[in-house]
Amino acid sequence: MKCDRCDNPATVHLIEMTKAGQKVEKHLCEEHAIAEGIAVKVNHAPINELLEKFVLKHAGTTMEPTPLTCQQCGLNYEAFRKTGLLGCPDCYTAFEGALASLLERAHEGVAHHLGKVPAHAGANEMRQQRLRQLRQELDQAVAAEQYERAATLRDQLSQVEEEKA
Amino acid sequence: MSLPDLAENASPWLRKAGPEGDVVISSRVRLARNLAGYPFLTQASPTQRRDILHMCRRRILDSNLAQRMLWVDLSESPRLDRDILVERHLISRQHSRGKKPRGVALADDETIAIMVNEEDHVRLQVLRSGMQLDEAYAQADHIDDTLEAHLDFAYSPKLGYLTACPTNVGTGIRVSVMLHLPALKLTGEVDKMRRAAKDMHLAVRGFYGEGTEAAGDLYQISNQTTLGRSERQILRDFAEVVIPRVVEYERRARIALLEKRPVVVDDKVHRALGALRTARLLSSEEALYLLSAVRMGVSMGRLDGVSMAGINELLLLTQPGHLQRMAGVAMSGAERREFRARYIRRRLGG
């Protein structure tokens, strides 16, 4: 069976009931099913595939990759796409936009570091870090209905916030 | 300690079964770090690569991280030495096969291995026997602090420790636990464990990490998320949720097997021991498979006169690199099969 929208084979078949109680059948290829918001691409796509999509997205409608290049080390985004390896710490800034969604997918949707802070990063960064951690733990405690724990965490939070002031 | 000594015995940490040793073989914590002010290795010039190597090497060796630290210059060492280090989980296959200047620092008890110029400038790992993740992390964290007192690691407040591959950015931590799950494999429940682990964003791999099959019912569970979850949270997930659950399932499956089909279990275990004691040719896959069955028998109290430590040791010493070092000559696959069978017969009193 062909897709309702194009000549590709239909792989997604859907029967919808309208409000009037009428049956509407849809037969779509994967691409059009995604376009209609019926099918979703598999979440855990391999890294190369993810990167490819970002490049295409940034390249607009043409297949040519955007000439994104890190000024610090000279690595271009195309080379990163091939190896999955960045060229230097500054690449994270140079490719920030393109990397954002990749990072989100690779790390459960979180985009901010939580954890060890090197000594040289300074006291302020340590405090920011602690605040973020406490806030996250508080959210989790509330979600799990652990109210006593939540209260303790709230106290700790205001304590750390006061230190800042 | 020198490399030739290594192949004669199993890693010291492996010779004693650790906590939960019936199911948990080892705990490992690895941290990825890069020097600030230098490109990552893909973009480093030959001079920069050498500078990074020398700087890290000196820092590591001057830091009194263990009673004795040995430095192995991998670009100078023969293939067999590198194979042995891979078999002992002290370096990655990728690091073994590299071409450029690179090395590894090892503590004499092999609990510490610090790879320099692998995918990141520094990858430090701490290995422990059994379930000892907290201890392993505490030591890794201490080594990191010690190195950081003299080396400036690339870090951003938003993204944490910056790594060559964005999948490691943040904490740069990889926590791995090696498990022996023969009963879950027999009952087919191991796939359930795989799915549950995947839902928790954990990777389940075989004996030799990425892309390897779970030979000998040995599975490695490790975290994949490194950004947005602190080291402590990741460790807590492992120590309080994931590992206790898998250990409990495996133990329950072992008990159930013994209750329902004791003869089947005994048959499998004794048959495996018999084959190991009598075979004249053994491939590494077959040896791993048979040793796994014997290990299960020992932990279930179905075999006398065979020790868990002895079996753990054989799992390591019967691998190709170790066998060739013991034999003192390079051997073909067929020669290794014969030598392996002879060695195991001798060790198990065949």
Short mmCIF file of C-alpha atoms in Angstrom, two decimals:
data_model
loop_
_atom_site.label_atom_id
_atom_site.label_comp_id
_atom_site.label_asym_id
_atom_site.label_seq_id
_atom_site.Cartn_x
_atom_site.Cartn_y
_atom_site.Cartn_z
CA MET A 1 0.00 0.00 0.00
CA LYS A 2 1.21 3.46 -0.91
CA CYS A 3 1.39 6.45 1.40
CA ASP A 4 -1.64 8.80 1.17
CA ARG A 5 0.74 11.69 0.53
CA CYS A 6 3.43 10.28 -1.72
CA ASP A 7 4.50 7.20 -3.64
CA ASN A 8 6.54 5.63 -0.85
CA PRO A 9 5.21 2.48 0.79
CA ALA A 10 2.93 3.17 3.75
CA THR A 11 4.32 1.76 6.99
CA VAL A 12 2.07 3.53 9.49
CA HIS A 13 -1.62 2.69 9.44
CA LEU A 14 -4.07 4.52 11.62
CA ILE A 15 -7.84 4.45 12.05
CA GLU A 16 -9.21 7.56 13.71
CA MET A 17 -12.71 8.21 14.94
CA THR A 18 -13.93 11.74 14.25
CA LYS A 19 -16.18 13.53 16.71
CA ALA A 20 -19.12 12.74 14.47
CA GLY A 21 -18.30 9.07 14.95
CA GLN A 22 -16.94 8.54 11.47
CA LYS A 23 -13.98 6.30 10.79
CA VAL A 24 -11.06 7.89 8.96
CA GLU A 25 -8.24 5.68 7.76
CA LYS A 26 -4.71 6.99 7.26
CA HIS A 27 -1.89 5.16 5.55
CA LEU A 28 1.40 6.99 5.64
CA CYS A 29 5.07 6.48 5.02
CA GLU A 30 7.34 7.02 8.02
CA GLU A 31 8.31 10.49 6.89
CA HIS A 32 4.76 11.74 6.53
CA ALA A 33 3.71 9.98 9.72
CA ILE A 34 6.37 11.97 11.54
CA ALA A 35 5.32 15.15 9.75
CA GLU A 36 1.76 14.60 10.98
CA GLY A 37 3.00 14.00 14.48
CA ILE A 38 1.70 10.40 14.48
CA ALA A 39 4.97 8.55 14.61
CA VAL A 40 8.01 9.58 16.56
CA LYS A 41 11.60 8.82 15.74
CA VAL A 42 13.17 6.35 18.15
CA ASN A 43 14.64 8.23 21.07
CA HIS A 44 17.95 6.47 21.45
CA ALA A 45 19.26 7.04 17.96
CA PRO A 46 22.97 6.38 17.46
CA ILE A 47 25.17 9.39 17.95
CA ASN A 48 26.10 9.69 14.28
CA GLU A 49 22.49 9.81 13.24
CA LEU A 50 21.77 12.48 15.84
CA LEU A 51 24.68 14.56 14.70
CA GLU A 52 23.66 14.21 11.09
CA LYS A 53 20.24 15.58 11.91
CA PHE A 54 21.72 18.59 13.65
CA VAL A 55 23.92 19.34 10.73
CA LEU A 56 21.00 19.11 8.33
CA LYS A 57 18.91 21.29 10.61
CA HIS A 58 21.59 23.94 10.69
CA ALA A 59 22.15 23.70 7.00
CA GLY A 60 18.55 24.61 6.26
CA THR A 61 17.18 22.96 3.13
CA THR A 62 20.46 22.25 1.37
CA MET A 63 22.55 19.18 2.08
CA GLU A 64 25.72 21.24 2.52
CA PRO A 65 26.82 21.47 6.15
CA THR A 66 27.09 24.89 7.68
CA PRO A 67 30.72 25.94 7.78
CA LEU A 68 30.75 25.95 11.59
CA THR A 69 34.35 26.10 12.74
CA CYS A 70 35.94 26.46 16.15
CA GLN A 71 38.19 29.53 15.99
CA GLN A 72 40.40 28.19 18.75
CA CYS A 73 41.43 24.80 17.34
CA GLY A 74 40.20 24.97 13.74
CA LEU A 75 37.95 21.90 13.95
CA ASN A 76 34.87 22.16 11.77
CA TYR A 77 31.55 20.70 12.72
CA GLU A 78 31.62 18.23 9.85
CA ALA A 79 34.77 16.62 11.25
CA PHE A 80 33.17 16.36 14.68
CA ARG A 81 30.12 14.78 13.10
CA LYS A 82 32.32 12.05 11.63
CA THR A 83 34.33 11.16 14.73
CA GLY A 84 32.05 12.24 17.58
CA LEU A 85 35.08 13.90 19.17
CA LEU A 86 35.55 17.62 19.74
CA GLY A 87 38.85 19.39 19.15
CA CYS A 88 39.26 21.51 22.27
CA PRO A 89 37.37 22.87 25.29
CA ASP A 90 36.34 25.93 23.25
CA CYS A 91 34.46 23.73 20.76
CA TYR A 92 31.70 23.51 23.36
CA THR A 93 31.17 27.26 22.95
CA ALA A 94 31.78 27.37 19.20
CA PHE A 95 29.22 24.62 18.53
CA GLU A 96 26.97 25.49 21.45
CA GLY A 97 23.74 25.69 19.45
CA ALA A 98 24.34 22.50 17.55
CA LEU A 99 25.47 20.60 20.62
CA ALA A 100 22.59 21.65 22.89
CA SER A 101 20.06 19.10 21.68
CA LEU A 102 22.69 16.39 21.42
CA LEU A 103 23.67 16.96 25.04
CA GLU A 104 20.07 16.96 26.10
CA ARG A 105 19.42 13.65 24.43
CA ALA A 106 22.59 12.03 25.67
CA HIS A 107 22.01 13.15 29.24
CA GLU A 108 18.32 12.66 29.97
CA GLY A 109 17.32 16.18 29.05
CA VAL A 110 19.52 17.88 31.62
CA ALA A 111 21.82 20.62 30.40
CA HIS A 112 23.58 21.84 33.53
CA HIS A 113 26.43 20.26 35.41
CA LEU A 114 25.78 18.90 38.84
CA GLY A 115 28.63 17.33 40.78
CA LYS A 116 32.25 17.90 41.53
CA VAL A 117 33.66 21.41 41.20
CA PRO A 118 37.41 21.75 40.87
CA ALA A 119 39.09 23.75 43.62
CA HIS A 120 40.24 26.39 41.15
CA ALA A 121 36.66 27.15 40.10
CA GLY A 122 36.24 29.17 43.28
CA ALA A 123 33.84 29.41 46.20
CA ASN A 124 31.03 31.09 44.33
CA GLU A 125 30.79 28.27 41.82
CA MET A 126 30.76 25.75 44.65
CA ARG A 127 27.82 27.57 46.24
CA GLN A 128 25.90 27.74 42.94
CA GLN A 129 26.50 24.04 42.56
CA ARG A 130 25.23 23.31 46.07
CA LEU A 131 22.10 25.38 45.46
CA ARG A 132 21.36 23.53 42.25
CA GLN A 133 21.83 20.21 43.95
CA LEU A 134 19.60 21.11 46.89
CA ARG A 135 16.87 22.39 44.57
CA GLN A 136 16.97 19.17 42.57
CA GLU A 137 16.82 17.05 45.71
CA LEU A 138 13.95 19.16 47.03
CA ASP A 139 11.97 18.59 43.82
CA GLN A 140 12.58 14.87 44.10
CA ALA A 141 11.59 14.78 47.77
CA VAL A 142 8.34 16.63 47.04
CA ALA A 143 7.60 14.35 44.09
CA ALA A 144 8.14 11.33 46.32
CA GLU A 145 5.99 12.91 49.03
CA GLN A 146 8.87 12.82 51.53
CA TYR A 147 7.78 15.94 53.32
CA GLU A 148 10.08 15.70 56.30
CA ARG A 149 13.06 15.42 54.03
CA ALA A 150 11.71 18.28 51.93
CA ALA A 151 11.49 20.49 55.02
CA THR A 152 15.10 19.73 55.96
CA LEU A 153 16.21 20.47 52.41
CA ARG A 154 14.29 23.75 52.40
CA ASP A 155 16.10 24.79 55.58
CA GLN A 156 19.44 23.91 54.04
CA LEU A 157 18.54 25.85 50.92
CA SER A 158 17.74 29.04 52.77
CA GLN A 159 20.90 28.61 54.80
CA VAL A 160 23.04 28.43 51.66
CA GLU A 161 21.11 31.31 50.12
CA GLU A 162 21.76 33.45 53.20
CA GLU A 163 25.47 32.69 53.05
CA LYS A 164 25.44 34.25 49.62
CA ALA A 165 23.81 37.42 50.95
CA MET B 1 56.61 -5.08 39.63
CA SER B 2 57.26 -5.35 35.93
CA LEU B 3 55.04 -6.41 33.10
CA PRO B 4 56.44 -9.95 32.79
CA ASP B 5 55.54 -10.55 36.47
CA LEU B 6 51.98 -9.54 35.80
CA ALA B 7 51.06 -12.51 33.66
CA GLU B 8 52.05 -15.11 36.25
CA ASN B 9 49.27 -14.27 38.69
CA ALA B 10 45.82 -12.80 38.61
CA SER B 11 45.45 -9.19 39.66
CA PRO B 12 45.83 -9.05 43.46
CA TRP B 13 42.42 -7.42 43.85
CA LEU B 14 40.80 -10.30 41.95
CA ARG B 15 42.33 -13.03 44.10
CA LYS B 16 40.13 -12.19 47.07
CA ALA B 17 36.39 -12.23 46.51
CA GLY B 18 34.93 -8.93 47.69
CA PRO B 19 31.54 -8.05 49.21
CA GLU B 20 28.66 -9.79 47.39
CA GLY B 21 31.40 -11.79 45.67
CA ASP B 22 29.01 -14.61 44.75
CA VAL B 23 27.44 -12.29 42.18
CA VAL B 24 29.55 -9.12 41.93
CA ILE B 25 32.99 -9.67 40.46
CA SER B 26 34.32 -6.13 40.46
CA SER B 27 33.52 -2.44 40.87
CA ARG B 28 35.16 0.21 38.77
CA VAL B 29 35.08 4.01 38.72
CA ARG B 30 36.66 5.99 35.91
CA LEU B 31 37.06 9.77 35.62
CA ALA B 32 37.84 11.58 32.37
CA ARG B 33 39.87 14.82 32.55
CA ASN B 34 41.64 17.14 30.12
CA LEU B 35 44.25 19.80 30.71
CA ALA B 36 42.99 23.36 30.32
CA GLY B 37 44.82 25.40 27.72
CA TYR B 38 45.48 22.45 25.41
CA PRO B 39 43.38 21.09 22.56
CA PHE B 40 41.85 17.64 22.96
CA LEU B 41 43.90 14.89 21.36
CA THR B 42 42.21 14.93 17.93
CA GLN B 43 43.51 18.46 17.37
CA ALA B 44 46.76 18.32 19.37
CA SER B 45 50.02 18.72 17.46
CA PRO B 46 52.71 16.06 17.96
CA THR B 47 54.56 18.48 20.25
CA GLN B 48 51.47 19.25 22.30
CA ARG B 49 50.73 15.55 22.59
CA ARG B 50 54.21 14.90 23.95
CA ASP B 51 53.95 17.88 26.33
CA ILE B 52 50.65 16.58 27.70
CA LEU B 53 52.13 13.12 28.14
CA HIS B 54 55.23 14.36 29.97
CA MET B 55 53.34 16.75 32.17
CA CYS B 56 50.77 14.17 33.24
CA ARG B 57 53.34 11.44 33.66
CA ARG B 58 55.50 13.55 35.95
CA ARG B 59 52.52 14.70 38.00
CA ILE B 60 51.17 11.18 38.41
CA LEU B 61 54.50 9.64 39.37
CA ASP B 62 55.38 12.50 41.77
CA SER B 63 52.10 12.30 43.62
CA ASN B 64 52.61 9.23 45.83
CA LEU B 65 49.29 7.80 44.74
CA ALA B 66 50.26 4.27 45.74
CA GLN B 67 53.17 2.52 47.40
CA ARG B 68 54.64 1.93 43.99
CA MET B 69 53.53 3.23 40.64
CA LEU B 70 54.77 1.73 37.39
CA TRP B 71 54.76 3.73 34.17
CA VAL B 72 54.24 1.85 30.91
CA ASP B 73 55.13 3.70 27.74
CA LEU B 74 52.67 2.06 25.38
CA SER B 75 54.21 3.37 22.18
CA GLU B 76 57.35 1.45 23.14
CA SER B 77 55.83 -1.73 24.54
CA PRO B 78 55.31 -4.94 22.57
CA ARG B 79 51.89 -6.07 21.47
CA LEU B 80 51.76 -8.95 23.97
CA ASP B 81 52.33 -6.64 26.95
CA ARG B 82 49.54 -4.41 25.76
CA ASP B 83 47.21 -7.39 25.27
CA ILE B 84 47.88 -8.48 28.83
CA LEU B 85 46.99 -5.02 30.14
CA VAL B 86 43.72 -5.12 28.18
CA GLU B 87 42.89 -8.58 29.52
CA ARG B 88 43.47 -7.27 33.05
CA HIS B 89 41.14 -4.31 32.37
CA LEU B 90 43.98 -1.86 33.02
CA ILE B 91 43.82 -0.20 29.61
CA SER B 92 41.17 -0.06 26.90
CA ARG B 93 41.52 -1.87 23.60
CA GLN B 94 41.57 1.54 21.93
CA HIS B 95 44.51 2.64 24.07
CA SER B 96 46.34 -0.60 23.33
CA ARG B 97 45.97 -0.15 19.59
CA GLY B 98 46.83 3.56 19.42
CA LYS B 99 49.82 4.69 17.40
CA LYS B 100 50.82 7.98 18.99
CA PRO B 101 52.70 8.77 22.22
CA ARG B 102 50.63 7.46 25.11
CA GLY B 103 51.02 5.58 28.36
CA VAL B 104 49.50 4.22 31.51
CA ALA B 105 50.48 4.50 35.17
CA LEU B 106 49.68 1.46 37.31
CA ALA B 107 49.66 0.93 41.06
CA ASP B 108 51.47 -2.24 42.03
CA ASP B 109 48.28 -3.83 43.32
CA GLU B 110 46.57 -2.90 40.03
CA THR B 111 43.72 -1.10 41.77
CA ILE B 112 44.75 2.15 40.09
CA ALA B 113 45.32 2.64 36.37
CA ILE B 114 45.73 6.09 34.85
CA MET B 115 45.69 6.21 31.07
CA VAL B 116 47.33 9.24 29.51
CA ASN B 117 46.47 10.33 25.96
CA GLU B 118 43.66 7.90 25.36
CA GLU B 119 40.46 9.62 24.15
CA ASP B 120 40.95 12.24 26.87
CA HIS B 121 44.26 13.51 28.26
CA VAL B 122 43.72 11.66 31.53
CA ARG B 123 41.45 8.74 32.30
CA LEU B 124 41.94 7.51 35.80
CA GLN B 125 40.31 4.36 37.05
CA VAL B 126 40.06 2.55 40.35
CA LEU B 127 39.17 -1.14 40.44
CA ARG B 128 37.98 -3.12 43.44
CA SER B 129 36.88 -6.65 44.00
CA GLY B 130 33.18 -7.28 44.64
CA MET B 131 30.74 -4.49 45.43
CA GLN B 132 32.95 -1.63 46.61
CA LEU B 133 31.84 1.33 44.55
CA ASP B 134 31.98 3.86 47.37
CA GLU B 135 35.53 2.86 48.22
CA ALA B 136 36.51 2.95 44.56
CA TYR B 137 35.00 6.41 44.10
CA ALA B 138 36.57 7.77 47.28
CA GLN B 139 39.98 6.75 46.00
CA ALA B 140 39.35 8.05 42.46
CA ASP B 141 38.17 11.35 43.90
CA HIS B 142 41.28 11.58 46.05
CA ILE B 143 43.55 10.91 43.06
CA ASP B 144 41.66 13.55 41.10
CA ASP B 145 42.14 16.08 43.92
CA THR B 146 45.82 15.23 44.17
CA LEU B 147 46.41 15.66 40.45
CA GLU B 148 44.30 18.78 40.33
CA ALA B 149 46.45 20.47 42.94
CA HIS B 150 49.08 20.78 40.20
CA LEU B 151 47.21 20.36 36.94
CA ASP B 152 44.49 22.68 35.72
CA PHE B 153 41.64 20.62 34.27
CA ALA B 154 39.30 22.04 31.62
CA TYR B 155 36.00 22.88 33.33
CA SER B 156 33.01 25.08 32.70
CA PRO B 157 30.43 25.98 35.37
CA LYS B 158 27.62 25.05 33.00
CA LEU B 159 28.98 21.84 31.49
CA GLY B 160 31.37 20.64 34.20
CA TYR B 161 34.53 18.79 33.22
CA LEU B 162 34.99 19.16 29.46
CA THR B 163 35.72 15.93 27.59
CA ALA B 164 36.56 15.12 23.98
CA CYS B 165 33.29 13.28 23.51
CA PRO B 166 30.17 15.20 24.60
CA THR B 167 28.67 11.97 25.98
CA ASN B 168 31.18 12.11 28.88
CA VAL B 169 30.94 15.81 29.69
CA GLY B 170 29.92 16.94 33.19
CA THR B 171 31.23 14.64 35.88
CA GLY B 172 33.25 12.63 33.36
CA ILE B 173 32.44 9.62 35.50
CA ARG B 174 31.86 6.07 34.34
CA VAL B 175 30.76 3.68 37.06
CA SER B 176 30.84 0.00 36.07
CA VAL B 177 30.00 -3.14 37.96
CA MET B 178 30.87 -6.59 36.61
CA LEU B 179 28.30 -9.22 37.50
CA HIS B 180 28.14 -12.99 37.19
CA LEU B 181 24.52 -13.90 36.38
CA PRO B 182 24.39 -17.57 35.39
CA ALA B 183 21.04 -18.31 37.05
CA LEU B 184 19.27 -15.31 35.51
CA LYS B 185 20.68 -16.43 32.19
CA LEU B 186 19.38 -19.98 32.70
CA THR B 187 15.90 -18.78 33.64
CA GLY B 188 15.85 -16.28 30.78
CA GLU B 189 15.31 -13.36 33.14
CA VAL B 190 18.49 -11.66 32.10
CA ASP B 191 16.64 -9.87 29.29
CA LYS B 192 14.29 -8.36 31.84
CA MET B 193 17.33 -7.04 33.68
CA ARG B 194 18.65 -5.59 30.43
CA ARG B 195 15.38 -3.77 29.75
CA ALA B 196 15.13 -2.44 33.30
CA ALA B 197 18.70 -1.16 33.09
CA LYS B 198 17.99 0.53 29.77
CA ASP B 199 15.00 2.32 31.29
CA MET B 200 17.35 3.70 33.93
CA HIS B 201 19.73 4.95 31.21
CA LEU B 202 22.32 2.33 32.12
CA ALA B 203 24.32 0.34 29.60
CA VAL B 204 24.64 -3.44 29.87
CA ARG B 205 27.66 -4.88 28.12
CA GLY B 206 29.73 -8.05 27.97
CA PHE B 207 33.03 -8.94 29.63
CA TYR B 208 35.12 -6.62 27.50
CA GLY B 209 32.90 -3.57 27.37
CA GLU B 210 31.44 -1.88 24.36
CA GLY B 211 30.21 -4.16 21.62
CA THR B 212 31.14 -7.43 23.29
CA GLU B 213 28.85 -10.35 24.00
CA ALA B 214 28.16 -11.46 27.53
CA ALA B 215 30.53 -14.41 27.42
CA GLY B 216 30.53 -16.67 30.46
CA ASP B 217 27.37 -15.03 31.83
CA LEU B 218 29.46 -12.00 32.81
CA TYR B 219 27.70 -8.67 32.44
CA GLN B 220 28.93 -5.15 32.97
CA ILE B 221 26.45 -2.46 34.00
CA SER B 222 27.51 1.16 33.68
CA ASN B 223 26.03 4.65 33.70
CA GLN B 224 25.63 6.62 30.50
CA THR B 225 24.46 9.96 31.82
CA THR B 226 27.29 12.19 33.02
CA LEU B 227 25.65 15.63 32.89
CA GLY B 228 23.13 16.87 35.43
CA ARG B 229 23.57 14.05 37.91
CA SER B 230 26.23 14.27 40.57
CA GLU B 231 28.75 11.52 41.24
CA ARG B 232 27.01 10.80 44.54
CA GLN B 233 23.60 10.44 42.90
CA ILE B 234 24.95 8.04 40.30
CA LEU B 235 26.74 5.98 42.94
CA ARG B 236 23.64 5.94 45.11
CA ASP B 237 21.55 4.60 42.22
CA PHE B 238 24.02 1.77 41.79
CA ALA B 239 24.60 0.98 45.45
CA GLU B 240 21.04 1.32 46.71
CA VAL B 241 18.85 0.46 43.75
CA VAL B 242 20.37 -1.27 40.76
CA ILE B 243 22.99 -3.64 42.11
CA PRO B 244 21.16 -4.85 45.26
CA ARG B 245 18.16 -5.66 43.09
CA VAL B 246 20.12 -7.59 40.47
CA VAL B 247 22.06 -9.42 43.21
CA GLU B 248 18.81 -10.36 44.91
CA TYR B 249 17.22 -11.59 41.67
CA GLU B 250 20.26 -13.67 40.84
CA ARG B 251 20.36 -15.22 44.32
CA ARG B 252 16.64 -15.93 44.23
CA ALA B 253 17.00 -17.54 40.81
CA ARG B 254 19.85 -19.71 42.13
CA ILE B 255 17.76 -20.84 45.10
CA ALA B 256 14.75 -21.52 42.88
CA LEU B 257 16.89 -23.56 40.50
CA LEU B 258 18.21 -25.64 43.37
CA GLU B 259 14.75 -26.21 44.77
CA LYS B 260 13.14 -27.10 41.49
CA ARG B 261 15.89 -28.73 39.48
CA PRO B 262 18.84 -29.68 41.71
CA VAL B 263 19.87 -32.50 39.38
CA VAL B 264 19.94 -30.19 36.39
CA VAL B 265 22.15 -27.75 38.27
CA ASP B 266 24.49 -30.50 39.52
CA ASP B 267 24.66 -32.01 36.07
CA LYS B 268 25.62 -28.69 34.49
CA VAL B 269 28.19 -27.89 37.15
CA HIS B 270 29.85 -31.30 37.33
CA ARG B 271 29.79 -31.76 33.59
CA ALA B 272 31.60 -28.42 33.23
CA LEU B 273 34.20 -29.38 35.83
CA GLY B 274 34.62 -32.75 34.14
CA ALA B 275 35.19 -31.13 30.77
CA LEU B 276 37.71 -28.69 32.23
CA ARG B 277 39.57 -31.53 33.92
CA THR B 278 39.70 -33.76 30.87
CA ALA B 279 39.57 -31.64 27.70
CA ARG B 280 42.62 -31.65 25.45
CA LEU B 281 41.62 -28.58 23.45
CA LEU B 282 39.80 -25.54 24.82
CA SER B 283 38.95 -22.30 23.05
CA SER B 284 38.76 -19.18 25.22
CA GLU B 285 34.98 -18.99 24.68
CA GLU B 286 34.47 -22.58 25.78
CA ALA B 287 36.77 -22.17 28.77
CA LEU B 288 34.87 -19.04 29.81
CA TYR B 289 31.57 -20.88 29.45
CA LEU B 290 32.71 -23.88 31.49
CA LEU B 291 34.44 -21.78 34.16
CA SER B 292 31.26 -19.77 34.53
CA ALA B 293 29.27 -22.95 35.25
CA VAL B 294 31.88 -24.10 37.77
CA ARG B 295 31.85 -20.67 39.41
CA MET B 296 28.10 -20.97 39.81
CA GLY B 297 28.54 -24.43 41.36
CA VAL B 298 31.10 -23.14 43.83
CA SER B 299 28.95 -20.18 44.89
CA MET B 300 25.93 -22.48 45.31
CA GLY B 301 27.91 -24.88 47.48
CA ARG B 302 27.64 -27.74 44.98
CA LEU B 303 31.36 -28.32 44.52
CA ASP B 304 34.06 -29.08 47.05
CA GLY B 305 37.73 -28.55 46.61
CA VAL B 306 37.47 -25.74 44.07
CA SER B 307 37.85 -22.18 45.30
CA MET B 308 36.09 -19.11 44.00
CA ALA B 309 39.39 -17.22 43.93
CA GLY B 310 40.95 -20.01 41.87
CA ILE B 311 38.16 -19.82 39.32
CA ASN B 312 38.34 -16.02 39.18
CA GLU B 313 42.04 -16.38 38.55
CA LEU B 314 41.53 -18.89 35.74
CA LEU B 315 39.00 -16.62 34.05
CA LEU B 316 41.85 -14.18 33.60
CA LEU B 317 44.90 -16.37 33.12
CA THR B 318 43.41 -18.49 30.34
CA GLN B 319 43.04 -15.55 27.98
CA PRO B 320 45.29 -15.44 24.89
CA GLY B 321 47.80 -12.81 26.05
CA HIS B 322 48.32 -14.37 29.46
CA LEU B 323 48.72 -17.88 28.06
CA GLN B 324 51.36 -16.77 25.59
CA ARG B 325 53.29 -14.94 28.27
CA MET B 326 53.19 -18.06 30.44
CA ALA B 327 54.32 -20.25 27.56
CA GLY B 328 57.06 -17.77 26.74
CA VAL B 329 56.36 -17.99 23.02
CA ALA B 330 53.84 -16.64 20.57
CA MET B 331 51.24 -19.29 19.81
CA SER B 332 48.68 -19.82 17.08
CA GLY B 333 45.02 -20.23 18.01
CA ALA B 334 45.31 -24.04 17.78
CA GLU B 335 48.43 -24.09 19.95
CA ARG B 336 46.71 -21.88 22.50
CA ARG B 337 43.71 -24.21 22.68
CA GLU B 338 46.01 -27.09 23.54
CA PHE B 339 48.09 -25.11 26.03
CA ARG B 340 44.95 -23.70 27.66
CA ALA B 341 43.46 -27.17 28.16
CA ARG B 342 46.73 -28.46 29.63
CA TYR B 343 47.06 -25.51 31.98
CA ILE B 344 43.48 -25.81 33.25
CA ARG B 345 43.87 -29.59 33.74
CA ARG B 346 46.92 -28.95 35.86
CA ARG B 347 45.23 -26.23 37.92
CA LEU B 348 42.04 -28.19 38.50
CA GLY B 349 43.74 -31.49 39.17
CA GLY B 350 42.62 -33.31 36.02
#
